[in-house]
């Protein structure tokens, strides 16, 4: 009873520290996952030592690892696997294999035995999907070339974990005398994968359909849990690693036609569960290694990041990622990741690598994660090429543009407005910070600049001082509102027409200084409504009158805060 009470108390401490550390980390720009990592460092043996029980830390880490791998397995949906397997020797496979070879070669040069070098290469070549995924969501739209390529690289690394967990024990040469041959583990793991694949192919769907026919969500949830726990129990009875069982359980559930429903049900808890893994990771980091070998550790971190960035940037030349975005993606994926922690922990358990070396490599992974935000800030500043130094703008270098209208954002709204104005003879200049959209408006014949429209030098170079109107069609609400305030302050003569996403957003833009604000879907909905009125028999002129009355009423209500 006392042990369970201590466990619950420790979990409460984790959650309290996470509630404090994660918002602070996000506010200073390092992201929530690194906030969890720092929270683990704070409560662990090398921080405030609030949690110092080694057995509890080991148990919590094992639970967190199982949950992480279960979630990773669920992400490998059949559609994603088909796309990946359709190009097996794709950029993801080549990137991981080449990275493992080069990192292992560097470890050999440093002086590690070949089997320890291979373990280091396998672990240090895995990127952080949690950190990269957060960076993708914050900066690039889903479905873009960058996010699609990045997600394929990460999915390849996640799937590489399966053969690693199967064959890594073969490198535990030192344990052959005491632990016996690792081949029974390899054969047992291979048989387990085969049995899970056969069950998923022929039996899973019929059983799930029988469960779904009950019409009870709790029965569906109970069966999914039974499937996970049952597979983990089989793995445990067979003396196979729980890590492999958890990953296979996630892959099995994702294989079913109800995998998406399970993923949606877990979505509110997914980030928290992954965060708890980072927290447990933080508690395991041994800073005594850093104190003993500070220069060597920092040199290894720099070497890891530089080698992986250089390698991935070159690999991305064969991808669809625009040239300007390759260095950003290479930097995001240059650090070690949470799966490297899983591999190293498993390698120590199977005697494939000494515990002391694993602790140093874990520290290298943690530090490489912590330097990633600073590297991204540096890369972002490098991308901010002054307007006077930009090429392919359609204007002579160093000159400001004689524009009548400045369009900030060349997305679905800005593109239509710019083309409409240009076709009617007005001089338009476009600003956009997305390389793909920059290339698009240059192909369409517009002059303009690449970069954030909030930058004063770009606004000046676009001819804002002489222009009559600025159209703000940025997809980011906060940046759009900030641009409205900045234009109203620095260019008070400009008429500001801004795109809003909803009624409250329109009200805020008007309050901040926009002369006109338009709800993006509102006007298209009114056009559709006008057509529908005519379809049901209303005369065209009467339909227009009804639409105008409805528009006035809606705008009046929004203006009054209703």
Coordinates of C-alpha atoms in Angstrom, one line a residue:
X1 CA 0.0 0.0 0.0
X2 CA 2.8 2.4 0.9
X3 CA 4.6 1.6 -2.4
X4 CA 1.5 2.4 -4.4
X5 CA 1.1 5.6 -2.4
X6 CA 4.7 6.6 -3.1
X7 CA 4.2 5.9 -6.8
X8 CA 1.1 8.1 -7.0
X9 CA 2.8 10.9 -5.0
X10 CA 5.8 10.8 -7.5
X11 CA 3.4 10.9 -10.5
X12 CA 1.7 13.9 -8.9
X13 CA 5.1 15.6 -8.6
X14 CA 5.8 14.9 -12.3
X15 CA 2.5 16.5 -13.3
X16 CA 2.9 19.6 -11.1
X17 CA 6.5 20.2 -12.4
X18 CA 5.3 19.7 -16.0
X19 CA 2.4 22.2 -15.5
X20 CA 5.0 24.8 -14.5
X21 CA 7.9 23.9 -16.8
X22 CA 6.1 23.3 -20.0
X23 CA 4.3 26.7 -20.3
X24 CA 7.5 28.4 -19.3
X25 CA 9.5 26.5 -21.9
X26 CA 6.9 27.2 -24.6
X27 CA 6.9 30.9 -23.7
X28 CA 10.7 31.2 -24.1
X29 CA 10.5 29.4 -27.4
X30 CA 12.0 25.9 -26.7
X31 CA 8.8 24.0 -27.2
X32 CA 6.7 21.8 -24.9
X33 CA 8.6 18.6 -25.3
X34 CA 11.9 20.2 -24.2
X35 CA 9.9 21.6 -21.3
X36 CA 9.0 18.1 -20.2
X37 CA 12.7 17.1 -20.7
X38 CA 13.8 20.0 -18.5
X39 CA 11.1 19.1 -15.9
X40 CA 12.6 15.6 -15.7
X41 CA 16.1 17.1 -15.2
X42 CA 14.7 19.3 -12.4
X43 CA 13.0 16.6 -10.4
X44 CA 15.6 13.9 -11.1
X45 CA 18.8 13.0 -9.3
X46 CA 20.8 15.7 -11.1
X47 CA 18.3 18.5 -10.4
X48 CA 16.5 19.1 -7.1
X49 CA 16.6 15.3 -6.5
X50 CA 12.9 15.3 -5.6
X51 CA 12.7 11.8 -7.2
X52 CA 15.8 9.7 -6.4
X53 CA 14.4 6.2 -6.1
X54 CA 16.2 4.3 -8.9
X55 CA 13.6 1.5 -9.0
X56 CA 10.8 4.0 -9.3
X57 CA 12.6 5.9 -12.1
X58 CA 13.2 2.6 -13.9
X59 CA 9.6 1.5 -13.6
X60 CA 8.2 4.9 -14.7
X61 CA 10.6 4.9 -17.7
X62 CA 9.5 1.5 -18.8
X63 CA 5.8 2.5 -18.6
X64 CA 6.5 5.7 -20.5
X65 CA 8.5 3.8 -23.1
X66 CA 5.7 1.3 -23.7
X67 CA 3.2 4.1 -24.2
X68 CA 5.5 6.1 -26.5
X69 CA 6.1 3.0 -28.8
X70 CA 2.4 2.2 -28.8
X71 CA 1.6 5.7 -30.0
X72 CA 4.4 5.5 -32.7
X73 CA 2.9 2.2 -33.9
X74 CA -0.5 3.8 -34.2
X75 CA 0.9 6.5 -36.5
X76 CA 2.0 3.9 -39.1
X77 CA -1.4 3.8 -40.8
X78 CA -1.9 1.5 -43.8
X79 CA -2.0 4.5 -46.2
X80 CA 1.3 5.8 -44.9
X81 CA 2.9 2.4 -45.1
X82 CA 1.7 1.8 -48.6
X83 CA 3.3 5.2 -49.7
X84 CA 6.5 4.3 -47.9
X85 CA 6.7 0.7 -49.1
X86 CA 5.9 1.8 -52.7
X87 CA 9.2 3.5 -52.6
X88 CA 11.2 1.2 -50.4
X89 CA 14.6 2.5 -51.4
X90 CA 13.3 6.0 -51.0
X91 CA 14.9 9.1 -49.5
X92 CA 13.9 7.9 -46.0
X93 CA 15.6 4.5 -46.3
X94 CA 18.8 5.9 -47.9
X95 CA 19.0 8.7 -45.4
X96 CA 18.9 6.5 -42.4
X97 CA 21.3 3.9 -43.8
X98 CA 23.8 6.5 -44.9
X99 CA 23.6 8.3 -41.5
X100 CA 24.1 5.1 -39.6
X101 CA 27.2 4.2 -41.7
X102 CA 28.7 7.7 -41.3
X103 CA 28.0 8.1 -37.6
X104 CA 29.4 4.5 -37.0
X105 CA 32.5 5.4 -39.0
X106 CA 33.1 8.5 -37.0
X107 CA 32.7 6.5 -33.8
X108 CA 35.2 4.0 -35.1
X109 CA 37.7 6.8 -35.8
X110 CA 37.2 8.1 -32.3
X111 CA 38.3 4.7 -31.0
X112 CA 35.2 2.7 -30.2
X113 CA 35.0 -1.1 -31.0
X114 CA 33.1 -1.8 -34.2
X115 CA 30.0 -3.3 -32.4
X116 CA 29.8 -0.3 -30.0
X117 CA 30.2 2.0 -32.9
X118 CA 27.3 0.3 -34.8
X119 CA 25.0 0.7 -31.7
X120 CA 26.0 4.4 -31.4
X121 CA 25.3 4.8 -35.1
X122 CA 21.9 3.2 -34.9
X123 CA 20.9 5.3 -31.9
X124 CA 22.3 8.7 -32.9
X125 CA 20.8 8.5 -36.4
X126 CA 17.3 8.6 -35.0
X127 CA 15.7 12.1 -35.0
X128 CA 13.1 13.4 -32.5
X129 CA 9.6 13.0 -34.1
X130 CA 8.0 14.9 -31.2
X131 CA 10.1 18.0 -31.6
X132 CA 10.1 17.9 -35.4
X133 CA 6.4 17.4 -35.6
X134 CA 5.8 20.4 -33.4
X135 CA 8.1 22.5 -35.5
X136 CA 6.3 21.4 -38.7
X137 CA 2.9 22.3 -37.3
X138 CA 4.1 25.8 -36.2
X139 CA 5.6 26.8 -39.5
X140 CA 4.5 24.8 -42.5
X141 CA 1.0 23.7 -43.6
X142 CA 0.1 20.0 -43.6
X143 CA 0.6 18.4 -47.1
X144 CA 3.5 20.7 -48.1
X145 CA 6.6 19.2 -49.7
X146 CA 8.6 19.8 -46.5
X147 CA 6.2 18.3 -44.0
X148 CA 5.5 15.3 -46.3
X149 CA 9.2 14.6 -46.7
X150 CA 9.9 15.2 -43.1
X151 CA 7.1 12.8 -42.0
X152 CA 8.3 10.1 -44.3
X153 CA 11.8 10.4 -42.9
X154 CA 10.5 10.1 -39.4
X155 CA 8.2 7.2 -40.2
X156 CA 11.1 5.3 -41.8
X157 CA 13.1 5.7 -38.6
X158 CA 10.2 4.5 -36.5
X159 CA 9.8 1.4 -38.6
X160 CA 13.6 0.8 -38.4
X161 CA 13.1 0.3 -34.7
X162 CA 11.5 -3.2 -35.4
X163 CA 14.6 -4.8 -36.9
X164 CA 16.8 -3.0 -34.3
X165 CA 14.9 -4.6 -31.4
X166 CA 15.1 -8.0 -33.1
X167 CA 18.8 -8.1 -34.0
X168 CA 20.5 -5.8 -31.6
X169 CA 21.1 -8.5 -28.9
X170 CA 23.4 -10.3 -31.4
X171 CA 25.9 -7.5 -30.7
X172 CA 26.0 -8.4 -27.0
X173 CA 29.2 -10.5 -27.4
X174 CA 30.3 -10.0 -23.8
X175 CA 27.1 -11.6 -22.4
X176 CA 27.3 -14.9 -24.4
X177 CA 29.0 -16.7 -21.5
X178 CA 26.7 -15.5 -18.8
X179 CA 23.4 -15.0 -20.7
X180 CA 23.8 -17.5 -23.5
X181 CA 23.3 -17.0 -27.2
X182 CA 21.0 -14.2 -28.5
X183 CA 19.7 -16.3 -31.4
X184 CA 16.7 -17.7 -29.4
X185 CA 15.7 -14.0 -28.9
X186 CA 16.0 -13.3 -32.6
X187 CA 14.0 -16.4 -33.6
X188 CA 11.3 -15.7 -31.0
X189 CA 11.0 -12.1 -32.0
X190 CA 10.8 -13.0 -35.7
X191 CA 8.1 -15.6 -35.0
X192 CA 6.2 -13.1 -32.9
X193 CA 6.2 -10.6 -35.8
X194 CA 5.0 -13.2 -38.2
X195 CA 2.2 -14.3 -35.9
X196 CA 1.1 -10.7 -35.3
X197 CA 1.1 -10.1 -39.1
X198 CA -1.0 -13.2 -39.8
X199 CA -3.5 -12.3 -37.0
X200 CA -3.7 -8.7 -38.3
X201 CA -4.3 -9.9 -41.9
X202 CA -6.9 -12.6 -41.4
X203 CA -8.5 -12.4 -37.9
X204 CA -8.4 -8.8 -36.6
X205 CA -11.0 -7.3 -38.9
X206 CA -13.7 -9.9 -38.3
X207 CA -13.2 -9.8 -34.6
X208 CA -13.3 -6.0 -34.5
X209 CA -16.5 -6.0 -36.6
X210 CA -18.2 -8.4 -34.1
X211 CA -17.2 -6.1 -31.3
X212 CA -18.4 -3.0 -33.1
X213 CA -21.8 -4.6 -33.8
X214 CA -22.6 -4.4 -30.1
X215 CA -22.9 -0.7 -30.6
X216 CA -21.3 0.0 -27.2
X217 CA -18.2 2.2 -27.2
X218 CA -17.0 0.9 -23.9
X219 CA -16.9 -2.7 -25.3
X220 CA -14.9 -1.4 -28.2
X221 CA -12.5 0.4 -25.9
X222 CA -12.2 -2.7 -23.6
X223 CA -11.4 -5.0 -26.6
X224 CA -8.7 -2.5 -27.8
X225 CA -7.1 -2.5 -24.3
X226 CA -7.4 -6.3 -24.1
X227 CA -5.6 -6.6 -27.4
X228 CA -2.7 -4.4 -26.2
X229 CA -2.4 -5.9 -22.7
X230 CA -2.8 -9.5 -24.1
X231 CA 0.0 -8.9 -26.6
X232 CA 2.3 -7.4 -23.9
X233 CA 1.6 -10.4 -21.7
X234 CA 2.5 -12.9 -24.5
X235 CA 5.7 -10.9 -25.1
X236 CA 6.5 -11.1 -21.4
X237 CA 5.8 -14.8 -21.1
X238 CA 8.1 -15.4 -24.1
X239 CA 10.8 -13.4 -22.5
X240 CA 10.9 -10.9 -25.3
X241 CA 11.3 -7.1 -25.0
X242 CA 8.2 -5.2 -24.0
X243 CA 9.4 -2.4 -26.4
X244 CA 8.8 -4.7 -29.3
X245 CA 5.4 -5.8 -28.0
X246 CA 4.2 -2.2 -27.6
X247 CA 5.4 -1.2 -31.1
X248 CA 3.7 -4.3 -32.6
X249 CA 0.5 -3.6 -30.7
X250 CA 0.4 -0.1 -32.1
X251 CA 1.1 -1.4 -35.6
X252 CA -1.6 -4.0 -35.2
X253 CA -4.3 -1.5 -34.1
X254 CA -3.3 0.9 -36.9
X255 CA -3.7 -2.0 -39.4
X256 CA -7.4 -2.4 -38.5
X257 CA -10.1 -0.4 -40.2
X258 CA -10.9 1.1 -36.8
X259 CA -7.3 2.3 -36.1
X260 CA -8.2 5.9 -36.9
X261 CA -11.0 5.8 -34.3
X262 CA -8.5 4.6 -31.7
X263 CA -6.0 7.3 -32.7
X264 CA -8.7 10.0 -32.4
X265 CA -9.7 8.7 -29.0
X266 CA -6.1 8.9 -27.7
X267 CA -5.3 12.3 -29.4
X268 CA -6.1 14.4 -26.3
X269 CA -3.7 12.3 -24.2
X270 CA -1.1 11.7 -26.9
X271 CA 1.1 14.8 -26.3
X272 CA 0.9 14.3 -22.5
X273 CA 2.0 10.6 -22.8
X274 CA 4.9 11.5 -25.1
X275 CA 5.7 14.4 -22.7
X276 CA 5.9 12.0 -19.8
X277 CA 8.4 9.9 -21.7
X278 CA 10.6 13.0 -22.2
X279 CA 10.2 13.7 -18.5
X280 CA 11.5 10.2 -17.7
X281 CA 14.3 10.7 -20.2
X282 CA 15.3 13.9 -18.4
X283 CA 15.6 12.0 -15.1
X284 CA 17.9 9.5 -16.7
X285 CA 20.4 12.0 -18.1
X286 CA 23.7 11.7 -16.1
X287 CA 25.3 15.2 -15.8
X288 CA 28.2 13.7 -13.9
X289 CA 29.5 12.6 -17.3
X290 CA 29.3 16.2 -18.5
X291 CA 31.2 17.4 -15.5
X292 CA 33.9 14.8 -16.0
X293 CA 34.3 15.4 -19.8
X294 CA 32.7 18.8 -20.7
X295 CA 34.8 19.5 -23.8
X296 CA 34.6 16.0 -25.1
X297 CA 30.8 15.9 -24.7
X298 CA 30.3 19.3 -26.3
X299 CA 32.5 18.3 -29.2
X300 CA 30.4 15.2 -29.7
X301 CA 27.2 17.3 -29.7
X302 CA 28.7 19.7 -32.3
X303 CA 30.0 16.8 -34.4
X304 CA 26.6 15.0 -34.4
X305 CA 24.6 18.1 -35.4
X306 CA 27.1 19.2 -38.0
X307 CA 27.4 15.8 -39.6
X308 CA 23.7 15.1 -39.7
X309 CA 22.8 18.5 -41.0
X310 CA 25.4 18.4 -43.8
X311 CA 24.3 14.8 -44.7
X312 CA 20.6 15.5 -44.7
X313 CA 20.9 18.7 -46.6
X314 CA 22.7 16.8 -49.4
X315 CA 20.2 14.0 -49.3
X316 CA 17.3 16.5 -49.7
X317 CA 18.7 17.6 -53.0
X318 CA 16.9 14.6 -54.5
X319 CA 13.6 15.5 -52.8
X320 CA 10.7 17.8 -53.6
X321 CA 11.6 20.1 -50.8
X322 CA 12.3 23.7 -52.1
X323 CA 16.0 24.7 -51.9
X324 CA 15.3 27.5 -49.4
X325 CA 13.7 25.1 -47.0
X326 CA 16.2 22.3 -47.0
X327 CA 18.6 23.8 -44.4
X328 CA 15.6 24.4 -42.1
X329 CA 14.4 20.7 -42.4
X330 CA 18.0 19.4 -42.1
X331 CA 18.4 21.5 -38.9
X332 CA 15.1 20.3 -37.3
X333 CA 16.1 16.6 -37.9
X334 CA 19.8 17.0 -37.0
X335 CA 19.4 16.3 -33.3
X336 CA 19.2 12.9 -31.5
X337 CA 15.7 11.8 -30.6
X338 CA 13.5 9.9 -28.1
X339 CA 14.0 6.6 -30.1
X340 CA 17.7 6.9 -29.6
X341 CA 17.0 6.8 -25.9
X342 CA 14.9 3.6 -26.4
X343 CA 17.7 2.0 -28.5
X344 CA 20.4 2.8 -25.9
X345 CA 18.4 1.6 -23.0
X346 CA 17.6 -1.6 -24.8
X347 CA 21.3 -2.0 -25.8
X348 CA 22.4 -1.7 -22.2
X349 CA 19.8 -4.3 -21.2
X350 CA 21.1 -6.8 -23.8
X351 CA 24.8 -6.0 -23.0
X352 CA 25.3 -4.7 -26.5
X353 CA 26.9 -1.5 -25.1
X354 CA 28.5 -0.6 -21.7
X355 CA 26.4 1.4 -19.4
X356 CA 29.0 4.2 -19.1
X357 CA 29.1 4.7 -22.9
X358 CA 25.3 4.7 -23.1
X359 CA 25.1 7.4 -20.4
X360 CA 27.5 9.6 -22.4
X361 CA 25.5 9.1 -25.6
X362 CA 22.2 9.8 -23.8
X363 CA 23.7 13.1 -22.6
X364 CA 24.8 13.9 -26.2
X365 CA 21.2 13.2 -27.4
X366 CA 19.7 15.4 -24.7
X367 CA 22.1 18.3 -25.4
X368 CA 21.5 18.1 -29.1
X369 CA 17.8 18.4 -28.5
X370 CA 18.3 21.4 -26.2
X371 CA 20.4 23.3 -28.8
X372 CA 17.9 22.8 -31.6
X373 CA 15.7 25.8 -30.8
X374 CA 18.8 28.1 -30.8
X375 CA 19.8 26.6 -34.2
X376 CA 16.4 27.2 -35.6
X377 CA 16.5 30.9 -34.5
X378 CA 19.8 31.2 -36.2
X379 CA 18.6 29.6 -39.4
X380 CA 15.5 31.8 -39.4
X381 CA 17.7 34.9 -39.2
X382 CA 19.8 33.7 -42.0
X383 CA 16.7 33.3 -44.1
X384 CA 15.8 37.0 -43.5
X385 CA 17.8 38.2 -46.5
X386 CA 17.6 42.0 -46.7
X387 CA 15.3 43.3 -49.5
X388 CA 18.2 45.1 -51.2
X389 CA 20.2 41.8 -51.5
X390 CA 17.4 39.6 -52.8
X391 CA 17.4 38.4 -56.4
X392 CA 14.5 37.3 -58.6
X393 CA 12.2 40.0 -57.2
X394 CA 11.4 41.6 -60.5
X395 CA 12.8 45.0 -59.4
X396 CA 16.3 46.4 -59.8
X397 CA 18.6 45.7 -56.7
X398 CA 18.4 48.4 -54.1
X399 CA 15.3 50.1 -55.6
X400 CA 12.0 50.6 -53.9
X401 CA 8.9 49.6 -55.9
X402 CA 6.4 52.1 -57.3
X403 CA 3.3 50.2 -56.2
X404 CA -0.3 51.1 -55.8
X405 CA -1.3 48.0 -53.8
X406 CA 0.8 45.8 -51.5
X407 CA -0.5 42.2 -51.0
X408 CA 0.9 40.5 -47.9
X409 CA 0.4 36.7 -48.4
X410 CA 0.0 34.9 -51.7
X411 CA -2.3 32.2 -50.5
X412 CA -5.8 31.3 -51.8
X413 CA -7.1 34.8 -50.9
X414 CA -4.1 37.0 -51.7
X415 CA -3.6 35.2 -55.1
X416 CA -7.1 36.0 -56.3
X417 CA -6.9 39.7 -55.2
X418 CA -3.5 40.2 -56.7
X419 CA -4.5 38.7 -60.1
X420 CA -7.8 40.7 -60.2
X421 CA -5.9 43.9 -59.6
X422 CA -3.2 43.1 -62.1
X423 CA -5.6 42.2 -64.8
X424 CA -7.2 45.6 -64.4
X425 CA -4.0 47.5 -64.8
X426 CA -3.0 48.2 -61.2
X427 CA 0.6 47.9 -59.9
X428 CA 0.8 45.2 -57.3
X429 CA 3.7 44.1 -55.1
X430 CA 3.5 40.8 -53.2
X431 CA 5.2 39.8 -49.9
X432 CA 5.4 36.1 -48.8
X433 CA 7.7 34.1 -46.5
X434 CA 6.9 30.7 -48.0
X435 CA 9.4 29.7 -50.8
X436 CA 6.7 27.8 -52.7
X437 CA 4.4 30.7 -52.8
X438 CA 7.2 33.1 -53.6
X439 CA 8.1 31.0 -56.6
X440 CA 4.4 30.9 -57.5
X441 CA 3.9 34.7 -57.6
X442 CA 7.1 35.1 -59.6
X443 CA 5.9 32.6 -62.1
X444 CA 2.6 34.5 -62.3
X445 CA 4.5 37.6 -63.3
X446 CA 4.3 39.6 -60.0
X447 CA 7.2 41.5 -58.5
X448 CA 7.7 41.1 -54.8
X449 CA 10.0 40.0 -52.0
X450 CA 10.6 36.8 -50.0
X451 CA 10.3 37.1 -46.2
X452 CA 8.0 38.0 -43.3
X453 CA 5.7 41.0 -44.1
X454 CA 6.3 42.3 -40.6
X455 CA 9.9 43.1 -41.5
X456 CA 10.3 46.9 -41.8
X457 CA 12.8 46.6 -44.7
X458 CA 10.4 44.5 -46.8
X459 CA 7.5 46.9 -46.2
X460 CA 9.7 49.8 -47.2
X461 CA 11.1 48.1 -50.3
X462 CA 7.6 47.1 -51.4
X463 CA 6.7 50.8 -51.8
X464 CA 4.4 51.0 -48.9
X465 CA 5.3 54.7 -48.4
X466 CA 3.8 55.6 -51.8
X467 CA 1.1 52.9 -52.1
X468 CA -2.6 53.5 -51.6
X469 CA -3.8 50.1 -50.2
X470 CA -2.3 47.1 -48.4
X471 CA -4.1 43.8 -48.5
X472 CA -3.4 41.6 -45.5
X473 CA -4.1 38.0 -46.4
X474 CA -1.7 36.2 -44.0
X475 CA -2.8 32.7 -42.7
X476 CA -1.5 33.4 -39.2
X477 CA -4.1 35.3 -37.1
X478 CA -1.6 36.8 -34.6
X479 CA 0.9 37.9 -37.3
X480 CA -2.0 39.4 -39.3
X481 CA -3.2 41.4 -36.3
X482 CA 0.4 42.6 -35.6
X483 CA 0.9 43.7 -39.2
X484 CA -2.3 45.7 -39.1
X485 CA -1.1 47.6 -36.0
X486 CA 2.4 48.1 -37.5
X487 CA 1.1 49.4 -40.8
X488 CA -1.4 51.7 -39.0
X489 CA 1.5 53.1 -36.9
X490 CA 4.2 53.4 -39.6
X491 CA 2.1 54.1 -42.7
X492 CA -1.0 55.9 -41.5
X493 CA -2.0 57.0 -45.0
X494 CA -2.5 53.4 -46.2
X495 CA -6.0 51.9 -46.5
X496 CA -5.9 48.5 -44.9
X497 CA -8.0 45.6 -46.2
X498 CA -7.6 42.5 -44.1
X499 CA -8.7 38.9 -44.3
X500 CA -10.4 37.6 -41.1
X501 CA -11.2 34.0 -40.2
X502 CA -14.4 34.6 -38.2
X503 CA -16.6 37.3 -36.8
X504 CA -14.6 38.0 -33.6
X505 CA -11.4 38.1 -35.7
X506 CA -13.0 40.7 -38.0
X507 CA -14.0 42.8 -35.0
X508 CA -10.4 42.7 -33.6
X509 CA -8.9 43.7 -36.9
X510 CA -11.2 46.7 -37.3
X511 CA -10.4 47.8 -33.7
X512 CA -6.7 47.6 -34.4
X513 CA -6.9 49.9 -37.4
X514 CA -8.0 48.0 -40.4
X515 CA -10.3 50.0 -42.7
X516 CA -12.1 46.9 -44.0
X517 CA -12.0 43.3 -42.8
X518 CA -13.6 40.4 -44.6
X519 CA -14.5 37.0 -43.3
X520 CA -13.0 34.5 -45.8
X521 CA -15.8 32.0 -45.8
X522 CA -18.6 34.5 -45.1
X523 CA -18.7 36.1 -48.6
X524 CA -18.5 32.8 -50.4
X525 CA -21.3 31.5 -48.2
X526 CA -23.4 34.5 -49.2
X527 CA -22.8 33.9 -52.9
X528 CA -23.9 30.3 -52.4
X529 CA -26.9 31.4 -50.4
X530 CA -27.9 33.9 -53.2
X531 CA -27.8 31.1 -55.8
X532 CA -29.8 28.8 -53.5
X533 CA -32.5 31.5 -53.1
X534 CA -32.8 31.7 -56.8
X535 CA -32.9 28.0 -57.1
X536 CA -36.0 27.9 -54.8
X537 CA -37.8 30.5 -56.8
X538 CA -36.7 33.9 -55.5
X539 CA -36.3 36.6 -58.2
X540 CA -32.6 37.6 -58.7
X541 CA -33.1 41.2 -57.6
X542 CA -35.0 40.1 -54.5
X543 CA -32.3 37.6 -53.7
X544 CA -29.6 40.3 -53.9
X545 CA -31.7 42.5 -51.5
X546 CA -32.2 39.6 -49.0
X547 CA -28.4 38.9 -49.1
X548 CA -27.5 42.6 -48.5
X549 CA -30.0 42.8 -45.6
X550 CA -28.5 39.6 -44.1
X551 CA -24.9 40.9 -44.6
X552 CA -25.7 44.2 -42.9
X553 CA -27.4 42.4 -40.0
X554 CA -24.5 40.0 -39.5
X555 CA -21.9 42.8 -39.6
X556 CA -23.9 44.9 -37.2
X557 CA -24.2 42.0 -34.8
X558 CA -20.5 41.3 -35.0
X559 CA -19.7 44.9 -34.5
X560 CA -21.8 44.9 -31.3
X561 CA -19.9 41.9 -30.0
X562 CA -22.8 39.5 -30.4

